[in-house]
Short mmCIF file of C-alpha atoms in Angstrom, two decimals:
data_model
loop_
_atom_site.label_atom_id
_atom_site.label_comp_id
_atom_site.label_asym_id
_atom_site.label_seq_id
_atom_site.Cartn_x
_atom_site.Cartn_y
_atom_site.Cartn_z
CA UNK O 1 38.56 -3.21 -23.24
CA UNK O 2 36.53 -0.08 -23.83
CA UNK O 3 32.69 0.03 -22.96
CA UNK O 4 30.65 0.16 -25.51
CA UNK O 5 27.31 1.92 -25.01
CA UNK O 6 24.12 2.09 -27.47
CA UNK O 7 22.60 5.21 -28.28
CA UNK O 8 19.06 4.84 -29.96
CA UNK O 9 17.49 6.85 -32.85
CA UNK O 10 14.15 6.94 -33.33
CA UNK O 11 12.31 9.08 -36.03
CA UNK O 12 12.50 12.72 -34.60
CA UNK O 13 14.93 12.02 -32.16
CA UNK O 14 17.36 15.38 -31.63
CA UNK O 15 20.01 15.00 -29.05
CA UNK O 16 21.73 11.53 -30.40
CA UNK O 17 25.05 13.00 -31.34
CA UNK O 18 24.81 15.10 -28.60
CA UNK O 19 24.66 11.82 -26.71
CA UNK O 20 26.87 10.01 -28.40
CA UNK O 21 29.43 12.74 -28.07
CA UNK O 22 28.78 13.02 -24.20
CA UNK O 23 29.72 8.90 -24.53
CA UNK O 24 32.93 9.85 -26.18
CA UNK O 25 34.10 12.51 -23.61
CA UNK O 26 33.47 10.00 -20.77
CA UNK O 27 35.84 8.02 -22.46
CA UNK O 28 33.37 4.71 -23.79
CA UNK O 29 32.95 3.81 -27.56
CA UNK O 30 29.63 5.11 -28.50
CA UNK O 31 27.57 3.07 -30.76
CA UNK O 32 24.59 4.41 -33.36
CA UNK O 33 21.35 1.83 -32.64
CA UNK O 34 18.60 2.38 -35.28
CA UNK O 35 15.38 1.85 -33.54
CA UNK O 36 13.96 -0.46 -36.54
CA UNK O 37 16.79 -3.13 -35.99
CA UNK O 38 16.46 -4.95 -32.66
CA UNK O 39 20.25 -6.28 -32.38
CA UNK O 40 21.81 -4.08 -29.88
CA UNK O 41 25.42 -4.65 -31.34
CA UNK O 42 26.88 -6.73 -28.29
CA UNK O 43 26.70 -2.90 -26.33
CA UNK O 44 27.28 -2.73 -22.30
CA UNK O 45 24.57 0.10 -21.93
CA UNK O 46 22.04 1.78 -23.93
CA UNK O 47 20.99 5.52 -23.76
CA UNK O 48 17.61 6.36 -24.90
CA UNK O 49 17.78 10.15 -25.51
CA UNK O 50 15.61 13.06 -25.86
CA UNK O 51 13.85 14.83 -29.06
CA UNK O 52 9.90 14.21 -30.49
CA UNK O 53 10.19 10.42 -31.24
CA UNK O 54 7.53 9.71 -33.98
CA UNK O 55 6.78 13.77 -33.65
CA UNK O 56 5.33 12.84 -29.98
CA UNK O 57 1.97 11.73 -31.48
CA UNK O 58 -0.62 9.73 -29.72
CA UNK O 59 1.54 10.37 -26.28
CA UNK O 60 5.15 11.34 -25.82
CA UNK O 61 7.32 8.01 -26.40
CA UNK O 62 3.91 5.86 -26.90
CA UNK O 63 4.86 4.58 -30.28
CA UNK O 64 9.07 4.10 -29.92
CA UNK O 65 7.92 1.83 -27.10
CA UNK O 66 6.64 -0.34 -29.92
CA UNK O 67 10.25 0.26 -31.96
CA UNK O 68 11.78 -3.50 -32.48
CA UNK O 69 14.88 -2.19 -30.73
CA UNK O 70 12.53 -1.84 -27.87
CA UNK O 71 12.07 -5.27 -27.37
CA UNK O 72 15.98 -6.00 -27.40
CA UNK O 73 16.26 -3.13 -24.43
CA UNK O 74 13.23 -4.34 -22.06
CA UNK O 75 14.86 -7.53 -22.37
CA UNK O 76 18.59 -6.77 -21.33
CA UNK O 77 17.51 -3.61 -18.77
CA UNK O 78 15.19 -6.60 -17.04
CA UNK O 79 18.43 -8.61 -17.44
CA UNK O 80 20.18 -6.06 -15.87
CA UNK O 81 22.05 -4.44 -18.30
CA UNK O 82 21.89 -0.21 -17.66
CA UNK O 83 19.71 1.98 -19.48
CA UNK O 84 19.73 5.62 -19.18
CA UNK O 85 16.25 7.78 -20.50
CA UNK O 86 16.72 11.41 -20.64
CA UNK O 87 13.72 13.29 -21.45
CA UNK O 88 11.82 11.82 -24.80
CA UNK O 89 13.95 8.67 -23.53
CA UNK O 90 12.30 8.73 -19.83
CA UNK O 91 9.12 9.01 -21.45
CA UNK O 92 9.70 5.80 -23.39
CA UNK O 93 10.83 4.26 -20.32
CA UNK O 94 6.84 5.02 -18.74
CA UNK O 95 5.67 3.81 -21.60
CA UNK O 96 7.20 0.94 -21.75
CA UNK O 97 7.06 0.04 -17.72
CA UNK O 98 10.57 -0.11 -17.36
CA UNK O 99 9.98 2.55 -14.69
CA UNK O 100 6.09 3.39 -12.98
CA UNK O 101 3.90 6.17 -13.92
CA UNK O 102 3.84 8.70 -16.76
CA UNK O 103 4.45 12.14 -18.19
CA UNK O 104 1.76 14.46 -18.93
CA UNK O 105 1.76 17.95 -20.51
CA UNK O 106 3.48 20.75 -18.40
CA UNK O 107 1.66 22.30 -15.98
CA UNK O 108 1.70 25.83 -17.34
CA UNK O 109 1.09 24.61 -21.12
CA UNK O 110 4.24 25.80 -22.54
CA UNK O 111 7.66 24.44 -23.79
CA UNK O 112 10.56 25.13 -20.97
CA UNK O 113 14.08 25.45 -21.41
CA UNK O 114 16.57 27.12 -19.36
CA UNK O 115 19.35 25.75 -17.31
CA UNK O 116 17.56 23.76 -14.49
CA UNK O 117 18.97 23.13 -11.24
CA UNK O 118 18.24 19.54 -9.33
CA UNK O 119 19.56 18.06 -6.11
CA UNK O 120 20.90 14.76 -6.45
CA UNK O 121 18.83 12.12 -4.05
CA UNK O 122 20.69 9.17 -4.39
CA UNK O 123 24.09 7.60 -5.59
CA UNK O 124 23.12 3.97 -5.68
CA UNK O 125 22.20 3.50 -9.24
CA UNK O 126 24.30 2.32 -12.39
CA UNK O 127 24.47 6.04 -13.51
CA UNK O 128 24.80 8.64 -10.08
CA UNK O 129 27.51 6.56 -8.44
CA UNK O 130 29.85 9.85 -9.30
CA UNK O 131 27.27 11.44 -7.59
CA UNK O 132 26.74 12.53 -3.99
CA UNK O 133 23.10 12.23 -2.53
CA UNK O 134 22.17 15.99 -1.44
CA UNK O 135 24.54 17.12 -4.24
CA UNK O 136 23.26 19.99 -6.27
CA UNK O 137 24.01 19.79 -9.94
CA UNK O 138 23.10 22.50 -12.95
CA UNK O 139 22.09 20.80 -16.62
CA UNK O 140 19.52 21.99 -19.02
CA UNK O 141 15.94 21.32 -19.15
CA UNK O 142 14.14 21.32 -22.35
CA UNK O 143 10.34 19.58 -22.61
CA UNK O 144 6.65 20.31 -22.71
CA UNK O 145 5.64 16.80 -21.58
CA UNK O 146 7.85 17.05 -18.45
CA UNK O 147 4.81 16.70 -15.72
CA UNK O 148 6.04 13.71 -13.74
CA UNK O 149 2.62 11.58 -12.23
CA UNK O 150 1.84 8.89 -10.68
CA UNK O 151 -0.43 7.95 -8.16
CA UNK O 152 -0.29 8.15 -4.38
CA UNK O 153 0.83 4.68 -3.88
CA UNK O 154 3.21 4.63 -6.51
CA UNK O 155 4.84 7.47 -5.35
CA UNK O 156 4.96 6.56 -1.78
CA UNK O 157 6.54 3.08 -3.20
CA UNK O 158 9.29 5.40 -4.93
CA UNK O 159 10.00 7.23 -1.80
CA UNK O 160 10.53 4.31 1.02
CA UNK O 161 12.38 2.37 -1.50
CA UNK O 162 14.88 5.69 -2.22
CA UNK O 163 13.90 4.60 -6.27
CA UNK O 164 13.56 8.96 -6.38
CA UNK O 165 17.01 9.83 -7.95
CA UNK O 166 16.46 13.41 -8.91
CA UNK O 167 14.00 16.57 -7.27
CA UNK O 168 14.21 20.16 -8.65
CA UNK O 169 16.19 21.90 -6.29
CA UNK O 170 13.80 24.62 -5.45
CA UNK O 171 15.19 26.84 -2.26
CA UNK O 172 16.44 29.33 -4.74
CA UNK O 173 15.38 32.02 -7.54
CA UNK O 174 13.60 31.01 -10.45
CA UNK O 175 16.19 33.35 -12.55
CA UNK O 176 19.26 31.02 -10.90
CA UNK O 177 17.27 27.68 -12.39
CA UNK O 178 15.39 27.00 -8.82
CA UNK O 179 11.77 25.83 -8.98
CA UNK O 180 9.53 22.82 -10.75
CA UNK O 181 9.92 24.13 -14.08
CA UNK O 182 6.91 21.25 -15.11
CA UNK O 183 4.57 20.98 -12.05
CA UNK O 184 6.40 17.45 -11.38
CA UNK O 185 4.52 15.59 -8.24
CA UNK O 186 6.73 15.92 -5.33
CA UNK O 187 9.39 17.43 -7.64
CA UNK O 188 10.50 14.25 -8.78
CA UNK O 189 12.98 14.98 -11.72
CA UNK O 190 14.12 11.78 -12.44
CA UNK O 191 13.59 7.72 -10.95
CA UNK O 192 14.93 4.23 -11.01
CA UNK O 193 13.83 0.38 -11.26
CA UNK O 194 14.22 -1.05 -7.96
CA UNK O 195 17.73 -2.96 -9.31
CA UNK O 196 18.89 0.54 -9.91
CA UNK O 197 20.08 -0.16 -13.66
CA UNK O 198 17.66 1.77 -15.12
CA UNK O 199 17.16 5.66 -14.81
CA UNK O 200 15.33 7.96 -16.32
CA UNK O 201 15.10 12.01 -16.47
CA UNK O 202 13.72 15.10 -17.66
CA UNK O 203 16.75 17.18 -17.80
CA UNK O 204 19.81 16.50 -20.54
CA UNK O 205 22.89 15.47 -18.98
CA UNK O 206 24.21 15.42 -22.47
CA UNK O 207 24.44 19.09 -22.91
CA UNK O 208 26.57 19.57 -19.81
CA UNK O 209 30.16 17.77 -20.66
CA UNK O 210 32.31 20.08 -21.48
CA UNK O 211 33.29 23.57 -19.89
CA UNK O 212 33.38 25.16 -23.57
CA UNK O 213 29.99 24.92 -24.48
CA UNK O 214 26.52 24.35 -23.81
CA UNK O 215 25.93 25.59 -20.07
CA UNK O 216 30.19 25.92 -19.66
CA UNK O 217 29.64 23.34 -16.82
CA UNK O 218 30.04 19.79 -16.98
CA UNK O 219 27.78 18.58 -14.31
CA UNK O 220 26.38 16.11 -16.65
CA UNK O 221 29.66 13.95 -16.94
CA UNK O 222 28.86 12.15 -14.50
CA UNK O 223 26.08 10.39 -15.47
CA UNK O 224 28.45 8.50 -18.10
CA UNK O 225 31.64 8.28 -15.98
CA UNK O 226 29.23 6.61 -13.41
CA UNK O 227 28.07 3.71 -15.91
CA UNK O 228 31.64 3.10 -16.92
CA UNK O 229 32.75 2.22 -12.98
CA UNK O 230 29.67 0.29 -12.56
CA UNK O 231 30.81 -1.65 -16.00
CA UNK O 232 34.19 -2.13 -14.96
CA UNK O 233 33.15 -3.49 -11.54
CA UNK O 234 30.40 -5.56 -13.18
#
């Protein structure tokens, strides 16, 4: 039977298709979830992706949190069920304490995008098991709320626990995509719960599929072949 994972659109979300299409390469049915409807369609995963939800007013992601589909999702991610936040997504995640602390402006004031490199910290979640830890990966970055905080203990918490998934890989030239594009404490890039089912990230795995376009590298795959194993095994 072929997975079947959500993809959610909120007002002024921008990369669903792209999402949805990244869903299709990896070979799983990829199903539209309108953020005002709260059944989740009998999915396997959901994928919160990036964009300006609700045009980012108040705080980045503070209002989707309060989308009805949002109360479906906390429910099956505490459940167990994976969920995936890339960028606008992550930032509904904080919002909605399905992972700790919170994203604040970038520390330079200004939008970034470029092609971003990050090193890959751990393989033991429901999305990075295609993943080697200490791997280094290239997918765009696109955000101007992309300052990952939290406080000392928090972060500490993240760290012994090894709930840090994803650091910008920053031993190489800013022109090569090198460096904390965002300010990002510790250069976290992305994080997970402490069951590993739910992730979220800055960067857009969803523009890096496919050799033919977007960065011509498709070192985002394997964020969505991951979640099909850890379906299949489930």
């Amino acid at each position: 039977m072929t997975a079947r994972i959500g993809v959610v659109t909120f007002p002024g979300t921008l990369d669903d298709r792209d999402t949805q299409r990244a869903v299709r390469v990896a070979g799983a049915e990829a199903v539209p979830l309108w953020h005002r409807e709260k059944d989740l369609k009998q999915v396997d995963a959901v994928v919160l992706p990036g964009g300006f939800s609700y045009g980012d007013y108040l705080r980045a992601g503070a209002i989707s949190r309060f989308s009805p589909v949002m109360e479906s999702v906390i429910e099956q991610a505490r459940a167990g069920m994976p969920v995936l936040g890339i960028c606008n997504g992550f930032q509904v995640l904080t919002e909605a304490h399905l992972l700790p602390g919170a994203m604040l402006r970038n520390t330079e004031l200004h939008f970034v995008c470029r092609d971003q490199k990050l090193r890959v910290e751990t393989s033991g979640t429901a999305w990075t098991a295609d993943y080697a830890a200490g791997q280094e990966i290239s997918i765009p970055l696109k955000n101007i709320d992309g300052r990952y905080t939290a406080d000392e203990r928090v972060l500490d918490e993240l760290e012994a626990e090894g709930r840090v998934v994803f650091r910008y890989a920053t031993d190489g030239p800013a022109a090569d995509g090198y460096g904390n594009p965002n300010g990002s404490q510790r250069d976290i890039a992305g994080i997970t719960n402490a069951a590993g089912n739910v992730v979220g990230l800055m960067p857009h795995p969803e523009h890096a599929v496919e050799s033919l376009i977007g960065t011509g590298r498709t070192d985002g795959l394997g964020f969505f072949t991951s979640v099909l194993k850890k379906l299949v095994i489930a």
